[in-house]
């Protein structure tokens, strides 16, 4: 039986993109959304919010998405947290690399705000067992 997705965390360094995604996920999808402006902030605060799913930008200053994911995997509370990467760099080889890191899938930017929740839900449902 598929577990209903309710709580999402989103790590994105661009404030405008964070805001658009938050509005899309909350208003269109009805999700509770926790926002983090950097990989470092996510490492500090994400384990306290306990989301069901993590959306994470790939290219961020300081600590990028793949590095952040590697660090999150070391934390017991986040070891099995499902993740979807969001990136403008979506060549087949890059998508394969992100999936090899354990990502469920990759959403390309720019994304359609009106379709974001449906895309997230489709990926979530496809990976529930």
N, CA, C and O atoms as a DFTB+ gen file, in Angstrom:
516 C
 N C O
     1  1       0.838      -1.186       0.000
     2  2       0.000       0.000       0.000
     3  2       0.886       1.254       0.000
     4  3       1.859       1.339       0.749
     5  1       0.543       2.190      -0.823
     6  2       1.323       3.413      -0.944
     7  2       1.060       4.341       0.240
     8  3      -0.089       4.627       0.577
     9  1       2.127       4.798       0.856
    10  2       2.019       5.767       1.945
    11  2       1.786       7.149       1.339
    12  3       2.507       7.559       0.430
    13  1       0.790       7.860       1.835
    14  2       0.487       9.195       1.314
    15  2       1.637      10.152       1.634
    16  3       2.134      10.197       2.759
    17  1       2.036      10.897       0.640
    18  2       3.097      11.886       0.808
    19  2       2.494      13.171       1.361
    20  3       1.571      13.738       0.777
    21  1       3.026      13.623       2.494
    22  2       2.514      14.843       3.124
    23  2       3.596      15.874       3.409
    24  3       3.349      17.075       3.297
    25  1       4.820      15.413       3.784
    26  2       5.881      16.328       4.233
    27  2       7.098      16.253       3.311
    28  3       7.711      15.199       3.138
    29  1       7.424      17.398       2.731
    30  2       8.548      17.502       1.806
    31  2       9.519      18.557       2.318
    32  3       9.104      19.604       2.816
    33  1      10.806      18.280       2.193
    34  2      11.841      19.285       2.454
    35  2      12.448      19.657       1.106
    36  3      12.623      18.804       0.237
    37  1      12.769      20.945       0.941
    38  2      13.350      21.419      -0.309
    39  2      14.599      22.229      -0.010
    40  3      14.552      23.213       0.729
    41  1      15.726      21.804      -0.595
    42  2      17.005      22.489      -0.426
    43  2      17.334      23.172      -1.746
    44  3      17.524      22.516      -2.770
    45  1      17.398      24.509      -1.705
    46  2      17.624      25.314      -2.912
    47  2      18.244      26.639      -2.502
    48  3      17.722      27.327      -1.625
    49  1      19.363      27.002      -3.138
    50  2      20.046      28.239      -2.752
    51  2      19.411      29.489      -3.347
    52  3      19.611      30.579      -2.810
    53  1      18.661      29.375      -4.422
    54  2      18.029      30.539      -5.058
    55  2      16.679      30.830      -4.401
    56  3      15.752      30.024      -4.484
    57  1      16.581      31.988      -3.751
    58  2      15.368      32.348      -3.000
    59  2      14.120      32.362      -3.883
    60  3      13.063      31.905      -3.450
    61  1      14.221      32.875      -5.102
    62  2      13.049      32.939      -5.981
    63  2      12.540      31.551      -6.337
    64  3      11.333      31.309      -6.348
    65  1      13.456      30.645      -6.627
    66  2      13.061      29.272      -6.973
    67  2      12.452      28.583      -5.759
    68  3      11.461      27.864      -5.884
    69  1      13.045      28.801      -4.578
    70  2      12.485      28.240      -3.332
    71  2      11.040      28.686      -3.148
    72  3      10.168      27.878      -2.828
    73  1      10.793      29.976      -3.351
    74  2       9.460      30.531      -3.150
    75  2       8.456      29.946      -4.143
    76  3       7.354      29.559      -3.754
    77  1       8.827      29.880      -5.411
    78  2       7.936      29.332      -6.434
    79  2       7.623      27.865      -6.131
    80  3       6.468      27.445      -6.203
    81  1       8.656      27.088      -5.792
    82  2       8.444      25.669      -5.490
    83  2       7.580      25.498      -4.246
    84  3       6.697      24.641      -4.212
    85  1       7.836      26.313      -3.225
    86  2       7.038      26.224      -2.002
    87  2       5.564      26.503      -2.301
    88  3       4.687      25.758      -1.863
    89  1       5.299      27.563      -3.038
    90  2       3.916      27.895      -3.377
    91  2       3.271      26.775      -4.190
    92  3       2.125      26.399      -3.943
    93  1       4.010      26.249      -5.154
    94  2       3.476      25.180      -5.997
    95  2       3.171      23.930      -5.178
    96  3       2.109      23.328      -5.334
    97  1       4.089      23.544      -4.315
    98  2       3.906      22.325      -3.528
    99  2       2.819      22.484      -2.467
   100  3       2.067      21.544      -2.209
   101  1       2.728      23.652      -1.855
   102  2       1.720      23.864      -0.819
   103  2       0.340      24.136      -1.410
   104  3      -0.638      23.496      -1.023
   105  1       0.258      25.080      -2.342
   106  2      -1.036      25.502      -2.844
   107  2      -1.639      24.512      -3.842
   108  3      -2.848      24.280      -3.826
   109  1      -0.826      23.941      -4.690
   110  2      -1.333      23.006      -5.690
   111  2      -1.372      21.582      -5.128
   112  3      -2.347      20.856      -5.317
   113  1      -0.287      21.193      -4.427
   114  2      -0.192      19.809      -3.951
   115  2      -0.706      19.578      -2.545
   116  3      -0.985      18.440      -2.167
   117  1      -0.835      20.642      -1.761
   118  2      -1.299      20.492      -0.386
   119  2      -0.265      19.910       0.562
   120  3      -0.620      19.401       1.625
   121  1       1.009      19.979       0.195
   122  2       2.071      19.417       1.027
   123  2       2.527      20.401       2.104
   124  3       2.410      21.616       1.942
   125  1       3.046      19.859       3.203
   126  2       3.778      20.652       4.190
   127  2       5.212      20.721       3.664
   128  3       5.801      19.691       3.338
   129  1       5.775      21.925       3.578
   130  2       7.093      22.090       2.979
   131  2       8.041      22.790       3.942
   132  3       7.735      23.862       4.464
   133  1       9.194      22.172       4.171
   134  2      10.274      22.784       4.944
   135  2      11.320      23.248       3.935
   136  3      11.678      22.501       3.025
   137  1      11.809      24.475       4.092
   138  2      12.764      25.043       3.141
   139  2      14.130      25.231       3.774
   140  3      14.242      25.604       4.942
   141  1      15.171      24.966       2.988
   142  2      16.549      25.144       3.423
   143  2      17.313      25.826       2.301
   144  3      17.191      25.441       1.138
   145  1      18.106      26.845       2.649
   146  2      18.799      27.663       1.656
   147  2      20.163      27.115       1.261
   148  3      20.794      27.642       0.344
   149  1      20.632      26.065       1.936
   150  2      21.955      25.510       1.623
   151  2      22.041      24.071       2.113
   152  3      21.238      23.618       2.928
   153  1      23.038      23.370       1.592
   154  2      23.291      22.021       2.070
   155  2      23.652      22.012       3.538
   156  3      23.238      21.126       4.286
   157  1      24.425      23.002       3.946
   158  2      24.839      23.093       5.348
   159  2      23.638      23.270       6.265
   160  3      23.548      22.627       7.311
   161  1      22.701      24.158       5.866
   162  2      21.498      24.362       6.672
   163  2      20.661      23.086       6.739
   164  3      20.123      22.748       7.793
   165  1      20.552      22.386       5.625
   166  2      19.796      21.133       5.602
   167  2      20.410      20.110       6.553
   168  3      19.686      19.415       7.266
   169  1      21.728      20.014       6.570
   170  2      22.380      19.056       7.465
   171  2      22.084      19.361       8.930
   172  3      21.930      18.448       9.741
   173  1      22.005      20.635       9.262
   174  2      21.744      21.026      10.653
   175  2      20.284      20.836      11.042
   176  3      19.996      20.349      12.135
   177  1      19.357      21.217      10.160
   178  2      17.950      21.308      10.543
   179  2      17.037      20.213      10.014
   180  3      16.015      19.909      10.629
   181  1      17.391      19.619       8.886
   182  2      16.514      18.637       8.265
   183  2      16.191      17.445       9.165
   184  3      15.037      17.018       9.194
   185  1      17.159      16.887       9.903
   186  2      16.810      15.740      10.754
   187  2      15.734      16.057      11.799
   188  3      15.061      15.149      12.286
   189  1      15.570      17.332      12.142
   190  2      14.556      17.713      13.124
   191  2      13.164      17.786      12.511
   192  3      12.172      17.607      13.217
   193  1      13.074      18.045      11.215
   194  2      11.754      18.191      10.574
   195  2      11.182      16.865      10.086
   196  3       9.974      16.756       9.874
   197  1      12.011      15.884       9.909
   198  2      11.638      14.552       9.454
   199  2      10.638      14.523       8.291
   200  3       9.511      14.052       8.440
   201  1      11.066      15.030       7.139
   202  2      10.210      14.949       5.951
   203  2      10.142      13.513       5.440
   204  3      10.955      12.668       5.816
   205  1       9.183      13.258       4.597
   206  2       9.076      11.946       3.953
   207  2       9.893      11.902       2.667
   208  3      10.286      10.832       2.202
   209  1      10.144      13.081       2.099
   210  2      10.826      13.180       0.812
   211  2      11.665      14.447       0.801
   212  3      11.275      15.471       1.362
   213  1      12.817      14.365       0.158
   214  2      13.711      15.503       0.027
   215  2      13.852      15.867      -1.444
   216  3      14.225      15.029      -2.265
   217  1      13.553      17.115      -1.771
   218  2      13.861      17.673      -3.087
   219  2      15.119      18.498      -2.900
   220  3      15.200      19.305      -1.974
   221  1      16.103      18.305      -3.771
   222  2      17.368      19.007      -3.550
   223  2      17.983      19.474      -4.869
   224  3      18.103      18.723      -5.837
   225  1      18.365      20.746      -4.857
   226  2      19.104      21.329      -5.968
   227  2      20.459      20.631      -6.063
   228  3      21.026      20.229      -5.047
   229  1      20.971      20.487      -7.268
   230  2      22.287      19.879      -7.461
   231  2      23.390      20.910      -7.277
   232  3      24.332      20.687      -6.516
   233  1      23.276      22.042      -7.975
   234  2      24.350      23.039      -7.967
   235  2      24.043      24.124      -6.942
   236  3      23.152      24.951      -7.135
   237  1      24.797      24.100      -5.855
   238  2      24.671      25.111      -4.804
   239  2      26.068      25.514      -4.384
   240  3      26.987      24.696      -4.414
   241  1      26.237      26.777      -3.991
   242  2      27.558      27.199      -3.522
   243  2      27.912      26.511      -2.205
   244  3      27.033      26.130      -1.432
   245  1      29.180      26.363      -1.970
   246  2      29.610      25.718      -0.734
   247  2      29.542      24.215      -0.861
   248  3      30.516      23.561      -1.236
   249  1      28.392      23.679      -0.548
   250  2      28.200      22.225      -0.567
   251  2      27.093      21.896      -1.560
   252  3      25.941      22.284      -1.363
   253  1      27.440      21.182      -2.625
   254  2      26.436      20.873      -3.641
   255  2      25.496      19.753      -3.181
   256  3      25.688      19.154      -2.123
   257  1      24.480      19.488      -3.999
   258  2      23.478      18.487      -3.655
   259  2      24.035      17.087      -3.439
   260  3      23.728      16.466      -2.422
   261  1      24.849      16.564      -4.365
   262  2      25.408      15.225      -4.153
   263  2      26.241      15.117      -2.870
   264  3      26.167      14.109      -2.167
   265  1      27.032      16.148      -2.564
   266  2      27.825      16.139      -1.334
   267  2      26.908      16.174      -0.112
   268  3      27.125      15.451       0.860
   269  1      25.888      17.020      -0.174
   270  2      24.931      17.106       0.931
   271  2      24.241      15.767       1.139
   272  3      24.076      15.327       2.277
   273  1      23.838      15.119       0.064
   274  2      23.184      13.813       0.188
   275  2      24.111      12.816       0.858
   276  3      23.682      12.057       1.728
   277  1      25.382      12.807       0.464
   278  2      26.345      11.903       1.084
   279  2      26.463      12.125       2.584
   280  3      26.555      11.170       3.355
   281  1      26.459      13.397       2.996
   282  2      26.536      13.719       4.425
   283  2      25.244      13.350       5.153
   284  3      25.286      12.862       6.282
   285  1      24.094      13.582       4.509
   286  2      22.813      13.216       5.128
   287  2      22.714      11.708       5.342
   288  3      22.151      11.251       6.337
   289  1      23.260      10.946       4.410
   290  2      23.195       9.475       4.513
   291  2      23.955       8.958       5.738
   292  3      23.703       7.844       6.198
   293  1      24.874       9.751       6.262
   294  2      25.630       9.360       7.460
   295  2      24.819       9.561       8.743
   296  3      25.184       9.035       9.794
   297  1      23.732      10.313       8.662
   298  2      22.887      10.565       9.829
   299  2      21.800       9.498       9.897
   300  3      21.070       9.309       8.924
   301  1      21.678       8.794      11.032
   302  2      20.693       7.717      11.117
   303  2      19.277       8.138      10.711
   304  3      18.579       7.373      10.047
   305  1      18.849       9.323      11.094
   306  2      17.491       9.778      10.784
   307  2      17.281      10.002       9.282
   308  3      16.144      10.013       8.810
   309  1      18.362      10.177       8.542
   310  2      18.256      10.507       7.112
   311  2      18.840       9.426       6.204
   312  3      18.899       9.604       4.987
   313  1      19.265       8.326       6.779
   314  2      19.968       7.294       6.009
   315  2      19.143       6.760       4.847
   316  3      19.692       6.438       3.793
   317  1      17.832       6.663       5.028
   318  2      16.971       6.094       3.993
   319  2      15.988       7.104       3.416
   320  3      15.029       6.720       2.746
   321  1      16.212       8.380       3.667
   322  2      15.301       9.413       3.199
   323  2      15.294       9.458       1.662
   324  3      16.341       9.663       1.047
   325  1      14.122       9.269       1.044
   326  2      14.062       9.348      -0.420
   327  2      14.390      10.765      -0.895
   328  3      13.988      11.745      -0.268
   329  1      15.119      10.863      -2.000
   330  2      15.523      12.164      -2.534
   331  2      15.259      12.235      -4.034
   332  3      15.421      11.257      -4.763
   333  1      14.851      13.415      -4.466
   334  2      14.726      13.734      -5.891
   335  2      15.613      14.955      -6.118
   336  3      15.450      15.977      -5.452
   337  1      16.541      14.850      -7.048
   338  2      17.367      15.999      -7.381
   339  2      16.629      16.891      -8.374
   340  3      15.853      16.415      -9.204
   341  1      16.886      18.194      -8.271
   342  2      16.342      19.171      -9.214
   343  2      17.522      19.934      -9.797
   344  3      18.339      20.488      -9.062
   345  1      17.606      19.958     -11.134
   346  2      18.774      20.570     -11.764
   347  2      18.492      20.971     -13.207
   348  3      17.632      20.402     -13.879
   349  1      19.241      21.965     -13.658
   350  2      19.215      22.338     -15.070
   351  2      20.159      21.444     -15.866
   352  3      20.058      21.362     -17.090
   353  1      21.080      20.770     -15.167
   354  2      22.036      19.868     -15.821
   355  2      21.429      18.470     -15.849
   356  3      21.584      17.691     -14.908
   357  1      20.740      18.169     -16.941
   358  2      19.988      16.922     -16.982
   359  2      20.315      16.080     -18.217
   360  3      19.419      15.524     -18.852
   361  1      21.600      15.992     -18.550
   362  2      22.029      15.064     -19.596
   363  2      21.805      13.641     -19.078
   364  3      21.774      13.421     -17.867
   365  1      21.651      12.692     -19.976
   366  2      21.413      11.302     -19.566
   367  2      22.496      10.798     -18.613
   368  3      22.191      10.126     -17.628
   369  1      23.757      11.119     -18.901
   370  2      24.855      10.647     -18.048
   371  2      24.761      11.268     -16.648
   372  3      25.069      10.613     -15.652
   373  1      24.337      12.526     -16.581
   374  2      24.193      13.185     -15.282
   375  2      23.033      12.579     -14.499
   376  3      23.153      12.340     -13.298
   377  1      21.919      12.332     -15.167
   378  2      20.773      11.698     -14.508
   379  2      21.169      10.326     -13.974
   380  3      20.819       9.968     -12.850
   381  1      21.895       9.565     -14.776
   382  2      22.354       8.239     -14.339
   383  2      23.251       8.363     -13.109
   384  3      23.159       7.552     -12.187
   385  1      24.115       9.373     -13.095
   386  2      24.992       9.589     -11.939
   387  2      24.176       9.901     -10.690
   388  3      24.427       9.321      -9.634
   389  1      23.197      10.812     -10.790
   390  2      22.386      11.176      -9.629
   391  2      21.599       9.966      -9.116
   392  3      21.442       9.787      -7.908
   393  1      21.110       9.148     -10.033
   394  2      20.392       7.935      -9.611
   395  2      21.350       6.940      -8.950
   396  3      20.964       6.210      -8.037
   397  1      22.597       6.918      -9.418
   398  2      23.577       6.011      -8.796
   399  2      23.879       6.432      -7.358
   400  3      24.331       5.618      -6.553
   401  1      23.631       7.698      -7.038
   402  2      23.817       8.190      -5.670
   403  2      22.620       7.848      -4.774
   404  3      22.649       8.065      -3.563
   405  1      21.579       7.312      -5.396
   406  2      20.399       6.924      -4.628
   407  2      19.175       7.780      -4.869
   408  3      18.158       7.592      -4.202
   409  1      19.242       8.717      -5.803
   410  2      18.070       9.555      -6.097
   411  2      16.975       8.721      -6.755
   412  3      17.250       7.858      -7.588
   413  1      15.733       8.991      -6.368
   414  2      14.605       8.320      -7.004
   415  2      14.491       8.741      -8.460
   416  3      14.193       7.931      -9.338
   417  1      14.734      10.033      -8.699
   418  2      14.609      10.571     -10.047
   419  2      15.195      11.980     -10.064
   420  3      15.715      12.464      -9.058
   421  1      15.102      12.626     -11.221
   422  2      15.610      13.981     -11.402
   423  2      14.510      14.808     -12.065
   424  3      13.920      14.384     -13.059
   425  1      14.238      15.983     -11.514
   426  2      13.302      16.929     -12.117
   427  2      14.150      18.046     -12.718
   428  3      14.993      18.635     -12.042
   429  1      13.915      18.323     -13.986
   430  2      14.720      19.344     -14.645
   431  2      14.160      20.744     -14.386
   432  3      12.953      20.953     -14.264
   433  1      15.090      21.680     -14.312
   434  2      14.755      23.097     -14.193
   435  2      14.980      23.737     -15.552
   436  3      15.871      23.314     -16.289
   437  1      14.210      24.723     -15.894
   438  2      13.106      25.245     -15.098
   439  2      11.941      24.260     -15.093
   440  3      11.684      23.581     -16.087
   441  1      11.253      24.191     -13.980
   442  2      10.110      23.293     -13.853
   443  2       8.820      24.101     -13.996
   444  3       8.807      25.317     -13.807
   445  1       7.746      23.406     -14.332
   446  2       6.430      24.028     -14.438
   447  2       5.800      24.015     -13.050
   448  3       5.485      22.942     -12.537
   449  1       5.608      25.178     -12.427
   450  2       5.051      25.205     -11.068
   451  2       3.707      24.498     -10.950
   452  3       3.419      23.878      -9.926
   453  1       2.886      24.587     -11.988
   454  2       1.570      23.959     -11.927
   455  2       1.657      22.436     -12.040
   456  3       0.721      21.738     -11.650
   457  1       2.749      21.919     -12.561
   458  2       2.915      20.473     -12.728
   459  2       3.850      19.860     -11.688
   460  3       3.961      18.636     -11.617
   461  1       4.527      20.682     -10.879
   462  2       5.536      20.166      -9.954
   463  2       4.962      19.147      -8.974
   464  3       5.550      18.082      -8.783
   465  1       3.847      19.449      -8.361
   466  2       3.259      18.525      -7.381
   467  2       2.888      17.190      -8.018
   468  3       3.121      16.133      -7.431
   469  1       2.313      17.237      -9.214
   470  2       1.943      15.999      -9.904
   471  2       3.184      15.184     -10.255
   472  3       3.168      13.957     -10.159
   473  1       4.254      15.857     -10.660
   474  2       5.502      15.163     -10.975
   475  2       6.081      14.495      -9.736
   476  3       6.490      13.335      -9.781
   477  1       6.112      15.234      -8.631
   478  2       6.618      14.684      -7.368
   479  2       5.763      13.496      -6.933
   480  3       6.295      12.466      -6.520
   481  1       4.465      13.633      -7.022
   482  2       3.548      12.556      -6.617
   483  2       3.746      11.312      -7.482
   484  3       3.731      10.190      -6.976
   485  1       3.930      11.515      -8.785
   486  2       4.143      10.385      -9.698
   487  2       5.425       9.633      -9.331
   488  3       5.438       8.403      -9.278
   489  1       6.506      10.386      -9.078
   490  2       7.779       9.754      -8.707
   491  2       7.635       9.031      -7.369
   492  3       8.097       7.899      -7.224
   493  1       7.000       9.676      -6.393
   494  2       6.792       9.088      -5.067
   495  2       6.019       7.768      -5.175
   496  3       6.424       6.753      -4.607
   497  1       4.920       7.796      -5.901
   498  2       4.066       6.610      -6.047
   499  2       4.790       5.483      -6.757
   500  3       4.649       4.318      -6.386
   501  1       5.562       5.823      -7.774
   502  2       6.292       4.802      -8.541
   503  2       7.337       4.084      -7.703
   504  3       7.696       2.946      -8.003
   505  1       7.830       4.737      -6.654
   506  2       8.906       4.143      -5.850
   507  2       8.441       3.601      -4.514
   508  3       9.261       3.154      -3.712
   509  1       7.152       3.630      -4.260
   510  2       6.620       3.033      -3.037
   511  2       6.421       1.538      -3.281
   512  3       6.039       1.120      -4.374
   513  1       6.681       0.751      -2.260
   514  2       6.459      -0.689      -2.429
   515  2       5.765      -1.271      -1.227
   516  3       5.495      -2.472      -1.192
